[in-house]
XYZ file of C-alpha atoms in Angstrom:
269
model
C 7.008 0.751 -3.023
C 6.556 0.431 -6.445
C 10.395 2.177 -6.231
C 11.410 -0.411 -3.640
C 13.562 -2.564 -6.789
C 15.145 -0.129 -7.808
C 15.679 2.563 -5.019
C 19.558 2.942 -5.856
C 19.788 3.984 -9.220
C 16.626 6.107 -9.262
C 16.949 8.305 -5.864
C 20.595 8.434 -7.655
C 19.040 9.096 -10.626
C 16.885 11.675 -8.518
C 19.662 13.096 -7.020
C 21.758 14.666 -9.772
C 18.235 15.990 -10.466
C 18.502 17.721 -8.086
C 21.693 20.123 -8.112
C 20.320 20.829 -11.735
C 16.523 21.764 -12.062
C 13.524 23.172 -9.679
C 11.876 20.833 -7.381
C 8.987 20.062 -10.101
C 11.787 18.534 -11.896
C 13.205 15.549 -9.373
C 9.911 13.190 -10.201
C 9.210 10.770 -7.631
C 10.776 11.108 -5.033
C 10.085 14.568 -4.805
C 6.358 13.695 -5.045
C 7.865 11.100 -2.077
C 9.244 13.839 0.125
C 6.572 15.610 0.163
C 4.233 12.121 1.537
C 6.376 11.655 3.682
C 6.218 15.534 5.309
C 2.379 15.531 5.090
C 2.522 13.069 7.275
C 4.431 14.549 9.718
C 2.544 17.811 9.435
C -1.392 16.231 9.359
C -0.061 13.002 10.193
C -2.890 10.465 8.588
C -4.862 13.481 7.961
C -3.114 13.104 4.346
C -5.891 9.627 3.727
C -9.023 11.539 4.462
C -8.610 15.060 3.374
C -6.051 14.376 0.402
C -6.219 10.675 -1.103
C -8.090 10.171 -3.713
C -7.978 6.390 -4.011
C -9.468 6.238 -0.579
C -12.417 8.000 -2.418
C -13.196 4.870 -3.629
C -14.342 2.862 -1.178
C -15.864 5.835 0.837
C -17.907 6.097 -2.188
C -19.479 2.763 -1.833
C -19.563 2.585 1.833
C -22.231 5.856 1.243
C -24.540 4.319 -1.409
C -26.578 2.626 1.475
C -28.199 4.668 4.566
C -28.012 1.803 7.721
C -25.061 -1.051 7.937
C -25.842 -4.175 6.966
C -22.893 -6.197 8.764
C -22.825 -4.574 12.630
C -19.246 -5.064 12.767
C -17.337 -1.741 14.508
C -14.048 -3.522 16.005
C -11.368 -5.471 15.219
C -8.710 -7.843 16.453
C -5.501 -6.068 16.653
C -3.640 -8.488 14.837
C -5.812 -7.364 12.093
C -6.031 -3.860 12.424
C -2.084 -3.565 11.755
C -1.779 -6.433 9.119
C -1.778 -3.330 6.835
C 2.334 -2.209 8.791
C 3.330 -5.517 8.496
C 1.848 -6.057 4.780
C 3.537 -2.643 4.132
C 7.692 -4.486 5.185
C 6.703 -7.215 3.334
C 6.439 -5.100 0.462
C 9.507 -2.628 1.339
C 11.500 -6.235 1.121
C 10.124 -8.470 -1.670
C 10.212 -5.716 -3.764
C 14.039 -5.390 -2.774
C 14.694 -8.790 -3.170
C 12.782 -9.724 -6.345
C 13.783 -6.151 -7.976
C 9.924 -5.992 -8.932
C 7.440 -3.750 -7.322
C 5.807 -6.222 -6.009
C 2.097 -4.663 -4.809
C 2.029 -2.697 -8.662
C 1.654 -6.628 -9.878
C 0.521 -8.380 -7.589
C -2.280 -6.564 -5.378
C -3.047 -3.421 -6.540
C -6.536 -2.780 -7.848
C -6.353 0.543 -9.067
C -4.548 -0.503 -12.125
C -6.311 1.036 -15.457
C -4.242 -0.238 -17.166
C -2.775 -4.592 -17.498
C 0.794 -2.611 -18.151
C 2.551 -3.743 -15.520
C 1.054 -7.706 -16.115
C 3.936 -10.237 -16.686
C 1.850 -11.034 -19.914
C 4.762 -13.403 -20.895
C 3.595 -16.209 -18.667
C -0.130 -16.894 -18.777
C 0.059 -18.578 -15.119
C 0.733 -15.831 -13.484
C -0.712 -13.115 -16.592
C -3.923 -14.421 -14.820
C -3.369 -15.263 -11.396
C -2.290 -11.569 -11.351
C -5.291 -10.359 -13.303
C -7.535 -12.546 -10.822
C -5.970 -11.623 -7.064
C -5.715 -7.516 -8.353
C -9.716 -8.128 -9.272
C -10.916 -9.990 -6.289
C -9.417 -7.396 -3.865
C -10.703 -4.253 -5.820
C -14.341 -6.458 -5.653
C -14.447 -7.902 -2.294
C -12.678 -4.496 -0.297
C -13.461 -1.482 -2.732
C -17.202 -2.428 -3.437
C -18.449 -5.149 -1.244
C -17.153 -4.793 2.031
C -17.592 -0.938 2.163
C -21.478 -1.717 0.919
C -21.957 -4.002 3.865
C -20.118 -2.550 6.247
C -20.117 1.177 5.720
C -16.154 1.309 5.888
C -13.372 1.713 4.428
C -12.116 -1.502 4.420
C -9.219 -1.647 1.941
C -7.823 1.803 3.456
C -8.590 -0.353 6.974
C -6.765 -3.877 6.124
C -5.328 -2.997 3.113
C -3.150 0.003 2.059
C 0.417 -0.498 3.080
C 0.490 3.942 2.348
C -1.373 4.123 4.968
C 0.471 1.400 7.344
C 3.412 3.701 6.436
C 1.096 7.053 7.694
C 0.565 5.326 10.961
C 3.837 4.340 11.901
C 5.329 7.702 10.756
C 2.331 9.842 11.972
C 2.974 8.657 15.538
C 5.421 11.616 16.625
C 2.751 14.091 15.081
C 1.653 15.627 17.505
C -1.699 16.847 15.494
C -4.373 14.110 17.043
C -8.332 13.097 18.069
C -8.587 13.513 21.998
C -11.627 12.122 23.839
C -12.663 13.694 27.570
C -12.811 11.268 29.623
C -14.942 13.443 32.020
C -17.463 14.004 29.226
C -17.713 11.286 27.741
C -20.894 8.249 28.486
C -19.108 5.525 26.146
C -22.318 5.663 23.822
C -20.525 3.683 21.596
C -21.239 7.006 17.926
C -17.422 7.067 17.717
C -16.967 3.629 16.863
C -20.226 3.281 15.098
C -19.167 6.112 12.549
C -15.237 6.098 12.143
C -14.875 4.666 8.749
C -11.153 2.870 9.518
C -11.815 0.942 12.850
C -9.375 2.801 14.419
C -11.383 3.477 17.402
C -11.347 0.153 20.059
C -13.883 -1.215 22.543
C -12.392 1.151 25.202
C -12.453 4.207 23.278
C -8.744 4.320 22.494
C -7.989 5.841 19.439
C -5.526 4.150 17.815
C -3.003 5.888 15.231
C -4.590 4.417 12.615
C -7.056 7.541 13.316
C -7.986 9.739 9.463
C -8.984 12.474 11.499
C -12.232 12.624 9.238
C -14.265 14.381 12.288
C -16.403 11.546 11.584
C -16.608 11.159 15.457
C -16.376 14.492 16.334
C -19.547 16.021 14.318
C -21.926 12.573 16.274
C -20.686 13.016 19.845
C -23.517 14.797 21.621
C -21.677 15.118 24.150
C -18.728 16.919 22.893
C -16.197 14.419 24.398
C -14.031 14.541 21.594
C -11.740 16.862 19.810
C -8.610 17.580 17.362
C -5.360 19.336 18.321
C -2.174 19.257 19.455
C -2.148 18.885 23.819
C 0.234 18.346 25.949
C -0.032 18.150 30.272
C 3.155 20.283 29.576
C 1.540 23.908 28.630
C 5.279 24.606 26.874
C 5.267 21.566 25.233
C 2.057 22.271 23.324
C 3.014 25.705 22.322
C 5.816 24.751 21.063
C 3.975 21.417 18.820
C 2.168 24.023 17.754
C 4.349 26.021 16.334
C 6.508 23.235 14.680
C 2.977 21.599 13.544
C 1.708 25.058 11.637
C 5.471 25.465 10.373
C 5.101 21.968 9.088
C 1.697 23.330 7.393
C 3.521 25.819 5.693
C 6.574 24.960 4.210
C 4.273 21.997 2.829
C 2.304 24.623 1.440
C 5.391 26.109 0.094
C 6.970 23.307 -1.354
C 3.996 21.768 -3.124
C 2.983 25.738 -4.251
C 6.467 25.615 -5.762
C 7.461 27.814 -2.846
C 4.559 30.867 -4.585
C 2.780 31.110 -0.852
C 6.440 32.059 1.299
C 7.187 34.014 -1.401
C 3.827 35.898 -1.781
C 3.143 36.699 2.038
C 6.767 38.366 1.774
C 6.221 40.700 -0.948
C 3.365 41.174 1.096
C 5.179 41.890 4.675
C 7.632 44.131 2.859
C 4.796 46.154 1.733
C 2.836 46.473 4.983
C 6.500 47.732 6.129
C 6.790 50.362 2.667
C 3.230 51.792 4.010
C 3.500 51.471 7.224
């Protein structure tokens, strides 16, 4: 999203760098590729277990022990907003040749260097918008709802992951025979990812809270298929994806170490 305005130029530069240096020198597109790869490997688990920005509204949501506003489900059109917002930001950034999200909406700025200081009115509007989004969706609503509201209703990266992650086989499943529809899973879900009909949406971040709070053990996380052969293939693909992703972010130290270990075992045997 931040690079959509100069995608072609940056992509060409990164492509040239790829033929000269190691992966760690490729810059933003290396991070982007790893980001997409992690999405295909573990889906939105990235949001729950890796994304440090999500820890902000998550932290505020834990301050109060009880939920002040009892809102645990929202209309699908509201929950789908991050996807539409992501598409809008990509198109707007390409057309306007500027990182629209970074300039106007991102509440995580540690500096105002991104802002347009040439026009005082636009500068003030930018500050008002991103500060307001930060206060409302990172502080106030998480305190009241005990939910990750920025992640649920604004974050365009989460919207992208929810789309790309739909082909990921690693999902949350509900056993209809065990489920008593007590609503506890809906109540504890931090991302409004379970509907009133107990359907688990693609926005699920695999945090495991629904599993921990289900007294009937009706919820599980894994790879399932009616066709056992497909299920086995999915497990293999998932395992290889995680392995390759881990290898990539470790500059292939992990797979190299395993290869060396296997060679040593062969020699010892």
